[in-house]
Amino acid sequence: MALVRRWQVALLGMTGLGAAAFGLIRANRLPRRRASSDISPPARGETTLSRVAQERAARHPGLSGVHLVPDAVDAFAARLLLVKAAERTIDLQYYIWHGDRTGTLLLEAVHEAAQRGVRVRLLLDDNGIAGLDGVLAALNAHRNIEVRLFNPFRIRYPKAIGFLVDFGRLNRRMHNKSFTVDGAVTIVGGRNIGDEYFGAGDGALFADLDVVAIGPVAREVEADFERYWTSESAYPARQILPILGRRKRAKLRSRASVVESDASARRYVERLRSLPLVQDVVEGSLTFEWAEVRMISDDPAKVVRDIEYRNLLAGKLDGAIGRPQREMTIVSGYFVPGEQGTRQLADYARSGVKVTVLTNGYSATDVALVHAGYAPWRKRLLRAGVRLFETAAEVRGVPSKKQRRQGNRLGIGSRLRPTGSGSFAALRSGAATIHAKTITADRERLFVGSFNFDPRSLRLNTELGFVIYSAALAGQVADAFETIVPDAAYEVTLDAQDRLHWTSEQRSAAREPGLGLFDSLLIGFASRLPISWLL
């Protein structure tokens, strides 16, 4: 999730290096936000995407069509295809946008869309666009593109100084992810924009889950984008970024060309063309599950003031997904339940609900500090009857084809890579990090979105997601906990002496996998610090 670099935030919080300590808030004061009038509203009228979406939705009154996208490469292909198909509008809202292979390819596709007259709006959290100030400024100079930065840093480099002088404001971020084209088709889920989310990098690969949606919920996402776009925390880029022009735009085009000519990037782009998803989209045969879908999100004002629980995404999620009666599954790469979440899950388990959680183990997490927030709650959850599974950065086993299919539905199947013998190694080192955020209740209701089960998603960051009322989809995700998860992760249990134990298909361990002595001391120390609210 690459939040506000959690080790950094925690250390700043511990040492009290905030704005009040230095009295430097005035030096970091933002300019007064002005309404934007740089680009004109697009001409009204039907587009190919809106026509197809309307025709398909008309056969399912009141329902939305949803298609789960667990595969990393499919997830990128879907976005690229939508940009290329855009005729009227492209509205993109993201927490992180990297300037790597996939990030650059998408920006160039967006630029090409603007060249043919599509109105493009980019709403990006300012904490997740490292190194892109010049590129974004150049795009913003285009007559059909506008960039806004959410909760921006006034000091551009190094940005970390901003935390020192204005920690209270900058510690709250926009964690939403949405990708909407022509107001008709949207992609919502856990993925940011970057190689690690799309299977295009040489390093870690994040397992994640997105939803492509059409119908009423797509229009709700578009309306929610508008709410954030016009909020007091969304600043026109021209007020924050340097003013650049044609030379930088030419550099952007050249940069994308270099990416496409790079051998590894070329193989990736070639791979996109052969995907079944591409053909399905081109032919209009992409399958959708038609169901009632409720979009829930935080008020953008959450970054400037505290909001009542019932008005937070978490409060809305409680109401939308309801209290489970039989079973509940949670997939959360950054699982920090805290007192409130632990009590809630323990109560469910004691009342007879089968509660199962999958999260990253220490060796698989990309944010070590999160483990310090999670580890202290394990015993209390286990004593109440909650089942815990943790991924690990090592080969777990050889899942069957059925298990691989069910793993894909869960959002971890993209971690499986074929070996020379045609078998599959699960959750390999460097490809073991869960980034998906899903919840199922009673095999009837499914949540997919950006919300992590942690205090930061609860109180600090804004979030967005779908609650899908579909027994078919919820059941598919829940089934994975009976098949692929036991093979792909350790189950954490308590022995007769109330000590933690880790068990997988291949081994059993009395010590936490991947946690060395130094790591153990560090995590133990961090878990005792009063920083859980930052995690």
Coordinates of C-alpha atoms in Angstrom, one line a residue:
M1 CA 0.0 0.0 0.0
A2 CA 3.0 2.2 0.3
L3 CA 1.2 4.5 2.6
V4 CA 2.9 7.6 4.1
R5 CA 6.1 5.5 4.4
R6 CA 5.0 4.1 7.7
W7 CA 8.4 3.8 9.4
Q8 CA 9.0 7.5 8.6
V9 CA 5.6 8.6 9.9
A10 CA 6.0 6.6 13.1
L11 CA 9.4 8.0 13.8
L12 CA 8.2 11.6 13.2
G13 CA 5.3 10.9 15.5
M14 CA 7.5 9.4 18.2
T15 CA 9.9 12.3 18.2
G16 CA 7.2 14.9 18.0
L17 CA 8.8 16.6 15.0
G18 CA 5.6 18.3 14.0
A19 CA 4.6 21.7 12.9
A20 CA 3.9 23.0 16.4
A21 CA 7.4 22.1 17.5
F22 CA 9.1 24.1 14.9
G23 CA 6.4 26.8 14.3
L24 CA 7.0 26.5 10.5
I25 CA 3.4 26.1 9.3
R26 CA 3.5 29.5 7.7
A27 CA 6.4 28.6 5.6
N28 CA 4.4 25.6 4.2
R29 CA 1.1 27.5 3.7
L30 CA -0.8 26.5 0.5
P31 CA -2.0 29.0 -2.0
R32 CA -5.8 29.7 -1.9
R33 CA -7.5 27.1 -4.0
R34 CA -9.2 28.4 -7.1
A35 CA -11.8 26.7 -9.3
S36 CA -10.5 25.4 -12.6
S37 CA -11.7 26.6 -15.9
D38 CA -8.8 25.3 -18.1
I39 CA -10.8 22.7 -20.0
S40 CA -14.3 22.8 -21.3
P41 CA -16.9 20.2 -20.5
P42 CA -17.1 17.5 -23.2
A43 CA -19.8 17.5 -25.7
R44 CA -22.8 15.5 -24.6
G45 CA -23.8 12.5 -26.5
E46 CA -23.6 8.8 -26.7
T47 CA -20.3 7.0 -27.0
T48 CA -19.6 3.4 -28.1
L49 CA -18.8 2.4 -24.5
S50 CA -21.9 4.1 -23.0
R51 CA -24.2 2.6 -25.7
V52 CA -22.9 -0.9 -25.1
A53 CA -23.1 -0.5 -21.3
Q54 CA -26.7 0.8 -21.6
E55 CA -27.8 -2.0 -23.9
R56 CA -26.4 -4.6 -21.5
A57 CA -27.7 -2.9 -18.4
A58 CA -31.2 -2.6 -19.9
R59 CA -31.6 -6.3 -19.7
H60 CA -30.9 -6.2 -15.9
P61 CA -32.9 -3.3 -14.5
G62 CA -31.5 -1.9 -11.3
L63 CA -28.5 -4.1 -11.3
S64 CA -24.8 -3.4 -12.2
G65 CA -22.5 -5.7 -14.2
V66 CA -19.3 -6.6 -12.4
H67 CA -16.3 -8.6 -13.6
L68 CA -13.5 -9.5 -11.2
V69 CA -9.9 -8.9 -12.4
P70 CA -7.4 -10.8 -10.2
D71 CA -4.7 -11.2 -12.8
A72 CA -2.1 -8.4 -12.8
V73 CA -1.5 -8.3 -16.5
D74 CA -5.2 -8.4 -17.3
A75 CA -5.6 -5.5 -14.9
F76 CA -3.2 -3.3 -16.9
A77 CA -4.7 -4.5 -20.2
A78 CA -8.2 -3.5 -19.1
R79 CA -7.0 0.0 -18.3
L80 CA -5.1 0.5 -21.5
L81 CA -8.0 -0.8 -23.6
L82 CA -10.4 1.6 -21.9
V83 CA -8.2 4.6 -22.5
K84 CA -7.8 3.6 -26.2
A85 CA -11.6 3.2 -26.4
A86 CA -12.4 6.6 -24.8
E87 CA -14.4 9.0 -26.9
R88 CA -15.5 11.7 -24.4
T89 CA -14.0 11.5 -20.9
I90 CA -11.3 9.8 -18.8
D91 CA -11.4 10.4 -15.0
L92 CA -8.6 8.8 -13.0
Q93 CA -8.2 8.9 -9.2
Y94 CA -5.2 7.3 -7.6
Y95 CA -3.1 7.2 -4.4
I96 CA 0.1 6.1 -6.2
W97 CA 1.2 6.7 -9.8
H98 CA 4.8 5.6 -10.6
G99 CA 6.8 6.8 -13.5
D100 CA 7.9 3.3 -14.5
R101 CA 7.0 1.1 -17.5
T102 CA 3.3 0.8 -16.9
G103 CA 2.9 4.3 -15.4
T104 CA 4.6 5.8 -18.4
L105 CA 2.6 3.7 -20.9
L106 CA -0.7 4.8 -19.4
L107 CA 0.3 8.4 -19.3
E108 CA 1.2 8.3 -22.9
A109 CA -2.1 6.6 -23.8
V110 CA -3.9 9.3 -21.8
H111 CA -2.0 12.0 -23.7
E112 CA -2.9 10.3 -27.1
A113 CA -6.6 10.3 -26.0
A114 CA -6.4 14.0 -25.2
Q115 CA -4.9 14.6 -28.6
R116 CA -8.0 13.1 -30.3
G117 CA -10.3 15.4 -28.2
V118 CA -11.0 13.3 -25.1
R119 CA -11.3 15.4 -21.8
V120 CA -8.9 13.9 -19.3
R121 CA -8.9 14.6 -15.5
L122 CA -6.2 13.2 -13.3
L123 CA -6.8 13.5 -9.5
L124 CA -3.7 12.2 -7.7
D125 CA -2.7 12.1 -4.1
D126 CA 0.4 14.2 -3.9
N127 CA 2.3 11.7 -1.7
G128 CA 2.4 9.0 -4.4
I129 CA 3.8 10.8 -7.5
A130 CA 7.5 10.9 -6.7
G131 CA 9.6 12.2 -9.7
L132 CA 6.5 13.1 -11.8
D133 CA 6.2 16.8 -11.2
G134 CA 7.6 17.8 -14.6
V135 CA 5.7 15.2 -16.5
L136 CA 2.4 16.1 -14.8
A137 CA 3.0 19.8 -15.3
A138 CA 3.6 19.1 -19.0
L139 CA 0.4 17.1 -19.3
N140 CA -1.5 19.8 -17.4
A141 CA -0.5 22.3 -20.1
H142 CA -2.5 20.3 -22.7
R143 CA -5.8 22.0 -23.6
N144 CA -7.8 18.7 -22.9
I145 CA -6.0 17.6 -19.7
E146 CA -6.2 18.9 -16.2
V147 CA -4.3 17.5 -13.2
R148 CA -5.3 18.1 -9.6
L149 CA -3.2 17.2 -6.6
F150 CA -5.0 16.1 -3.5
N151 CA -3.7 17.4 -0.1
P152 CA -0.5 18.7 -1.7
F153 CA 2.9 19.3 -0.3
R154 CA 4.0 23.0 -0.6
I155 CA 7.7 22.0 -0.3
R156 CA 8.3 19.9 -3.4
Y157 CA 11.7 18.5 -2.6
P158 CA 12.5 16.9 -0.4
K159 CA 8.8 16.2 0.4
A160 CA 9.7 14.7 3.8
I161 CA 10.3 18.2 5.1
G162 CA 6.6 18.7 4.7
F163 CA 5.9 16.1 7.4
L164 CA 8.1 18.0 9.8
V165 CA 6.3 21.3 9.3
D166 CA 2.7 20.2 8.7
F167 CA 2.4 16.7 9.9
G168 CA -1.2 16.9 11.1
R169 CA -2.5 17.7 7.6
L170 CA -0.1 15.7 5.4
N171 CA -0.5 12.5 7.5
R172 CA -4.0 12.2 6.0
R173 CA -4.1 10.9 2.4
M174 CA -6.5 10.0 -0.4
H175 CA -6.1 6.3 -0.8
N176 CA -9.0 5.9 -3.3
K177 CA -8.5 4.1 -6.7
S178 CA -10.9 4.6 -9.6
F179 CA -10.6 4.6 -13.4
T180 CA -13.7 5.7 -15.2
V181 CA -14.1 6.2 -19.0
D182 CA -17.0 7.9 -20.7
G183 CA -18.9 7.8 -17.5
A184 CA -19.9 4.3 -18.5
V185 CA -17.2 1.8 -17.5
T186 CA -15.2 2.0 -14.3
I187 CA -12.5 0.0 -12.5
V188 CA -12.3 0.1 -8.7
G189 CA -10.2 -2.0 -6.4
G190 CA -6.9 -2.2 -4.6
R191 CA -4.4 -1.6 -7.4
N192 CA -2.4 1.6 -7.7
I193 CA -0.5 2.4 -11.0
G194 CA 2.9 0.9 -11.1
D195 CA 4.8 -2.1 -12.4
E196 CA 4.5 -4.1 -9.1
Y197 CA 0.7 -4.0 -9.4
F198 CA 0.6 -5.2 -13.1
G199 CA 3.2 -7.9 -13.2
A200 CA 5.6 -5.8 -15.3
G201 CA 8.5 -5.2 -12.9
D202 CA 11.6 -7.1 -11.9
G203 CA 11.0 -6.9 -8.2
A204 CA 8.1 -7.7 -5.9
L205 CA 4.7 -8.4 -7.4
F206 CA 1.6 -7.5 -5.5
A207 CA -1.4 -9.8 -5.5
D208 CA -4.5 -7.7 -5.8
L209 CA -8.1 -7.6 -7.0
D210 CA -10.0 -5.1 -9.2
V211 CA -13.6 -4.9 -10.4
V212 CA -14.7 -3.7 -13.8
A213 CA -18.2 -2.4 -13.6
I214 CA -21.0 -1.0 -15.8
G215 CA -24.5 0.1 -15.0
P216 CA -25.8 2.3 -12.2
V217 CA -22.7 1.8 -10.0
A218 CA -20.4 3.2 -12.7
R219 CA -22.4 6.4 -12.6
E220 CA -22.1 6.5 -8.8
V221 CA -18.3 6.3 -9.1
E222 CA -18.3 9.1 -11.6
A223 CA -20.4 11.3 -9.2
D224 CA -18.0 10.4 -6.4
F225 CA -15.0 11.4 -8.5
E226 CA -16.7 14.8 -9.0
R227 CA -17.2 15.2 -5.3
Y228 CA -13.4 14.7 -4.7
W229 CA -12.5 16.8 -7.8
T230 CA -14.3 19.8 -6.4
S231 CA -13.4 19.3 -2.8
E232 CA -11.3 21.8 -0.8
S233 CA -8.3 19.5 -0.8
A234 CA -8.0 19.1 -4.6
Y235 CA -5.7 21.8 -5.9
P236 CA -5.1 22.6 -9.6
A237 CA -1.6 21.5 -10.6
R238 CA -0.8 24.9 -12.0
Q239 CA -0.8 26.3 -8.4
I240 CA 1.6 23.6 -7.2
L241 CA 3.8 22.4 -10.0
P242 CA 6.3 24.2 -12.3
I243 CA 5.0 25.6 -15.6
L244 CA 6.3 23.5 -18.5
G245 CA 5.4 23.3 -22.1
R246 CA 6.1 21.6 -25.4
R247 CA 9.6 20.4 -24.7
K248 CA 8.5 18.4 -21.7
R249 CA 5.5 16.9 -23.6
A250 CA 7.9 15.9 -26.3
K251 CA 10.1 14.2 -23.6
L252 CA 7.1 12.4 -22.3
R253 CA 6.4 11.0 -25.8
S254 CA 10.1 10.0 -26.2
R255 CA 10.1 8.4 -22.8
A256 CA 7.1 6.2 -23.6
S257 CA 8.7 5.2 -26.9
V258 CA 11.9 4.1 -25.1
V259 CA 9.8 2.0 -22.7
E260 CA 8.1 0.3 -25.6
S261 CA 11.5 -0.4 -27.3
D262 CA 13.0 -1.8 -24.1
A263 CA 13.2 -5.6 -24.4
S264 CA 11.4 -6.4 -21.2
A265 CA 8.8 -3.8 -21.8
R266 CA 8.3 -5.0 -25.3
R267 CA 7.7 -8.5 -24.1
Y268 CA 5.2 -7.2 -21.7
V269 CA 3.3 -5.2 -24.4
E270 CA 3.3 -8.2 -26.7
R271 CA 1.9 -10.3 -23.9
L272 CA -1.0 -7.9 -23.6
R273 CA -2.1 -8.6 -27.2
S274 CA -2.6 -12.3 -26.6
L275 CA -4.7 -12.0 -23.5
P276 CA -8.3 -13.5 -23.7
L277 CA -9.5 -10.4 -21.8
V278 CA -8.4 -8.2 -24.7
Q279 CA -10.3 -10.3 -27.2
D280 CA -13.4 -10.3 -25.0
V281 CA -13.4 -6.5 -24.7
V282 CA -12.8 -6.0 -28.4
E283 CA -15.7 -8.3 -29.3
G284 CA -18.0 -7.0 -26.6
S285 CA -18.2 -10.5 -25.0
L286 CA -16.7 -9.7 -21.6
T287 CA -18.8 -11.6 -19.1
F288 CA -20.4 -9.7 -16.2
E289 CA -22.1 -10.9 -13.1
W290 CA -25.3 -8.9 -12.6
A291 CA -26.0 -8.0 -9.1
E292 CA -27.0 -5.2 -6.7
V293 CA -23.8 -3.2 -6.1
R294 CA -23.4 -0.5 -3.5
M295 CA -20.5 2.0 -3.9
I296 CA -19.3 3.3 -0.5
S297 CA -16.6 6.0 0.1
D298 CA -15.4 8.4 2.6
D299 CA -16.2 12.1 2.5
P300 CA -13.1 13.9 1.2
A301 CA -13.4 16.2 4.2
K302 CA -12.0 13.4 6.2
V303 CA -8.5 14.7 5.5
V304 CA -9.2 18.0 7.1
R305 CA -11.4 17.0 10.1
D306 CA -12.6 14.0 12.0
I307 CA -15.8 12.4 10.8
E308 CA -18.4 10.5 12.8
Y309 CA -18.0 6.8 12.5
R310 CA -21.4 6.2 10.9
N311 CA -20.3 8.6 8.0
L312 CA -17.0 6.9 7.5
L313 CA -16.5 4.2 4.9
A314 CA -16.0 1.7 7.8
G315 CA -19.3 2.7 9.3
K316 CA -21.1 2.4 5.9
L317 CA -19.4 -0.9 5.3
D318 CA -20.8 -2.3 8.6
G319 CA -24.3 -1.3 7.4
A320 CA -23.9 -2.5 3.9
I321 CA -22.3 -5.9 4.5
G322 CA -24.2 -6.6 7.7
R323 CA -23.4 -8.8 10.6
P324 CA -22.3 -12.3 9.4
Q325 CA -24.4 -15.1 10.7
R326 CA -22.4 -18.1 9.5
E327 CA -19.0 -17.2 8.2
M328 CA -16.7 -14.3 7.3
T329 CA -13.5 -14.1 5.4
I330 CA -11.0 -11.2 5.3
V331 CA -8.1 -10.7 2.9
S332 CA -6.0 -7.7 4.0
G333 CA -2.3 -7.2 3.3
Y334 CA -2.1 -4.6 6.1
F335 CA -4.2 -6.1 8.8
V336 CA -4.0 -4.1 12.0
P337 CA -7.3 -4.8 13.8
G338 CA -6.6 -2.8 17.0
E339 CA -8.9 -3.0 20.0
Q340 CA -12.1 -2.2 18.1
G341 CA -11.5 -4.6 15.2
T342 CA -10.2 -7.4 17.5
R343 CA -13.2 -7.2 19.8
Q344 CA -15.6 -7.2 16.8
L345 CA -14.0 -10.3 15.2
A346 CA -13.7 -12.1 18.5
D347 CA -17.4 -11.4 19.2
Y348 CA -18.3 -12.9 15.8
A349 CA -16.2 -16.0 16.4
R350 CA -17.6 -16.6 19.9
S351 CA -21.1 -16.3 18.6
G352 CA -20.5 -19.2 16.2
V353 CA -19.4 -17.3 13.1
K354 CA -16.5 -19.0 11.2
V355 CA -14.0 -16.0 10.9
T356 CA -10.9 -16.5 8.7
V357 CA -8.3 -13.9 7.9
L358 CA -5.4 -14.0 5.4
T359 CA -2.7 -11.4 5.7
N360 CA 1.0 -11.0 5.0
G361 CA 3.5 -12.7 7.3
Y362 CA 6.6 -10.8 8.3
S363 CA 8.7 -12.2 5.5
A364 CA 6.1 -11.3 2.9
T365 CA 5.1 -7.8 4.0
D366 CA 6.5 -4.7 2.2
V367 CA 5.9 -2.5 5.2
A368 CA 7.6 -4.0 8.3
L369 CA 6.1 -1.6 10.8
V370 CA 2.6 -2.9 10.0
H371 CA 3.6 -6.3 11.4
A372 CA 4.3 -4.5 14.7
G373 CA 0.7 -3.3 14.7
Y374 CA -0.7 -6.7 13.8
A375 CA 1.4 -9.2 15.9
P376 CA 0.1 -8.2 19.4
W377 CA -3.5 -9.1 18.5
R378 CA -2.9 -12.6 17.2
K379 CA -3.3 -14.5 20.5
R380 CA -6.4 -12.7 21.4
L381 CA -8.0 -13.5 18.0
L382 CA -6.9 -17.1 18.1
R383 CA -8.2 -17.7 21.6
A384 CA -11.6 -16.4 20.5
G385 CA -11.6 -18.9 17.6
V386 CA -10.6 -16.7 14.6
R387 CA -8.5 -18.6 12.1
L388 CA -5.4 -16.8 10.9
F389 CA -3.3 -17.4 7.8
E390 CA -0.1 -15.6 6.9
T391 CA 1.8 -15.6 3.6
A392 CA 5.5 -16.2 3.6
A393 CA 8.3 -15.3 1.0
E394 CA 9.1 -18.9 0.1
V395 CA 7.7 -21.7 -2.1
R396 CA 4.7 -23.3 -0.5
G397 CA 3.6 -26.2 -2.7
V398 CA 2.1 -27.2 -6.1
P399 CA -1.6 -26.2 -6.3
S400 CA -3.9 -28.1 -8.6
K401 CA -5.6 -26.4 -11.6
K402 CA -8.8 -26.1 -9.5
Q403 CA -6.8 -24.5 -6.7
R404 CA -5.2 -22.0 -9.2
R405 CA -8.6 -21.0 -10.5
Q406 CA -9.9 -20.4 -7.0
G407 CA -6.8 -18.6 -6.1
N408 CA -7.3 -16.3 -9.0
R409 CA -10.8 -15.4 -7.7
L410 CA -9.3 -14.6 -4.4
G411 CA -6.8 -12.2 -5.9
I412 CA -3.6 -14.2 -5.2
G413 CA -3.5 -16.4 -8.3
S414 CA -1.4 -13.9 -10.2
R415 CA 1.4 -14.9 -7.8
L416 CA 1.6 -18.4 -9.3
R417 CA 4.3 -18.8 -12.0
P418 CA 4.8 -21.9 -14.1
T419 CA 8.1 -23.8 -13.7
G420 CA 9.9 -25.6 -16.5
S421 CA 8.0 -28.8 -15.7
G422 CA 4.6 -27.1 -16.1
S423 CA 3.8 -27.2 -12.4
F424 CA 3.2 -24.0 -10.4
A425 CA 5.2 -22.6 -7.4
A426 CA 3.0 -20.6 -5.1
L427 CA 3.8 -17.3 -3.5
R428 CA 7.5 -17.3 -4.5
S429 CA 10.0 -15.0 -2.8
G430 CA 9.6 -11.6 -4.3
A431 CA 6.0 -12.4 -5.4
A432 CA 4.3 -13.1 -2.2
T433 CA 2.9 -9.8 -1.0
I434 CA -0.9 -9.7 -0.6
H435 CA -2.2 -6.2 -1.5
A436 CA -5.9 -7.1 -2.1
K437 CA -8.6 -5.9 0.3
T438 CA -11.7 -8.1 0.3
I439 CA -14.3 -9.2 2.8
T440 CA -17.1 -11.8 2.4
A441 CA -20.0 -12.4 4.6
D442 CA -22.1 -15.6 4.6
R443 CA -21.0 -16.4 1.0
E444 CA -23.6 -13.8 -0.1
R445 CA -21.9 -10.4 0.2
L446 CA -18.5 -9.3 -1.1
F447 CA -16.5 -6.2 -0.5
V448 CA -13.7 -5.1 -2.9
G449 CA -11.9 -1.8 -2.6
S450 CA -9.0 0.2 -1.2
F451 CA -10.0 -0.2 2.5
N452 CA -7.4 -2.0 4.7
F453 CA -8.5 -3.4 8.0
D454 CA -6.3 -0.9 9.9
P455 CA -6.5 2.4 11.9
R456 CA -5.2 4.4 9.0
S457 CA -7.9 3.4 6.6
L458 CA -10.4 3.8 9.4
R459 CA -9.6 7.3 10.6
L460 CA -6.9 9.0 8.5
N461 CA -7.1 8.1 4.8
T462 CA -10.0 8.4 2.5
E463 CA -11.2 5.1 0.9
L464 CA -13.5 3.7 -1.8
G465 CA -15.0 0.3 -2.6
F466 CA -17.9 -1.8 -3.7
V467 CA -20.2 -4.1 -1.7
I468 CA -21.4 -6.7 -4.2
Y469 CA -24.5 -8.7 -3.3
S470 CA -23.7 -11.8 -5.2
A471 CA -23.6 -15.3 -3.8
A472 CA -21.7 -16.5 -6.9
L473 CA -18.8 -14.1 -6.4
A474 CA -18.8 -14.1 -2.6
G475 CA -18.8 -17.9 -2.7
Q476 CA -15.9 -18.1 -5.1
V477 CA -13.8 -15.9 -2.9
A478 CA -14.8 -17.8 0.3
D479 CA -14.1 -21.2 -1.4
A480 CA -10.4 -20.2 -1.9
F481 CA -10.0 -20.3 1.9
E482 CA -10.8 -24.0 1.8
T483 CA -8.5 -24.8 -1.2
I484 CA -5.6 -22.5 -2.1
V485 CA -5.0 -20.7 1.1
P486 CA -3.9 -23.7 3.2
D487 CA -1.3 -24.5 0.4
A488 CA -0.2 -21.0 -0.1
A489 CA 0.2 -19.7 3.5
Y490 CA 1.0 -20.7 7.1
E491 CA -1.9 -21.2 9.4
V492 CA -1.1 -19.6 12.8
T493 CA -2.4 -21.6 15.8
L494 CA -1.8 -21.8 19.6
D495 CA -0.3 -24.9 21.2
A496 CA -1.1 -26.3 24.6
Q497 CA 1.3 -23.8 26.3
D498 CA -0.5 -20.9 24.6
R499 CA 2.5 -20.3 22.2
L500 CA 2.1 -19.4 18.6
H501 CA 2.8 -22.0 16.0
W502 CA 3.0 -21.8 12.2
T503 CA 1.9 -24.8 10.0
S504 CA 1.9 -25.3 6.3
E505 CA 1.6 -28.2 4.0
Q506 CA 5.3 -28.6 3.9
R507 CA 6.5 -27.7 7.4
S508 CA 5.7 -26.7 10.9
A509 CA 7.5 -24.0 12.9
A510 CA 7.6 -22.8 16.5
R511 CA 9.3 -19.6 15.4
E512 CA 7.9 -17.1 13.1
P513 CA 9.1 -17.7 9.5
G514 CA 11.5 -15.1 8.3
L515 CA 11.7 -13.3 11.6
G516 CA 15.3 -13.1 12.8
L517 CA 16.6 -12.1 16.2
F518 CA 17.2 -8.4 15.2
D519 CA 13.8 -8.3 13.4
S520 CA 12.1 -9.8 16.5
L521 CA 13.7 -7.2 18.8
L522 CA 12.7 -4.3 16.4
I523 CA 9.1 -5.5 16.0
G524 CA 8.8 -6.1 19.8
F525 CA 10.1 -2.6 20.5
A526 CA 7.8 -0.9 17.8
S527 CA 4.8 -2.8 19.1
R528 CA 5.1 -1.1 22.5
L529 CA 5.2 2.4 21.1
P530 CA 2.1 4.6 21.1
I531 CA 2.0 4.6 17.2
S532 CA -0.9 2.2 16.4
W533 CA -3.1 5.1 15.3
L534 CA -0.6 5.8 12.5
L535 CA -0.6 2.3 11.0

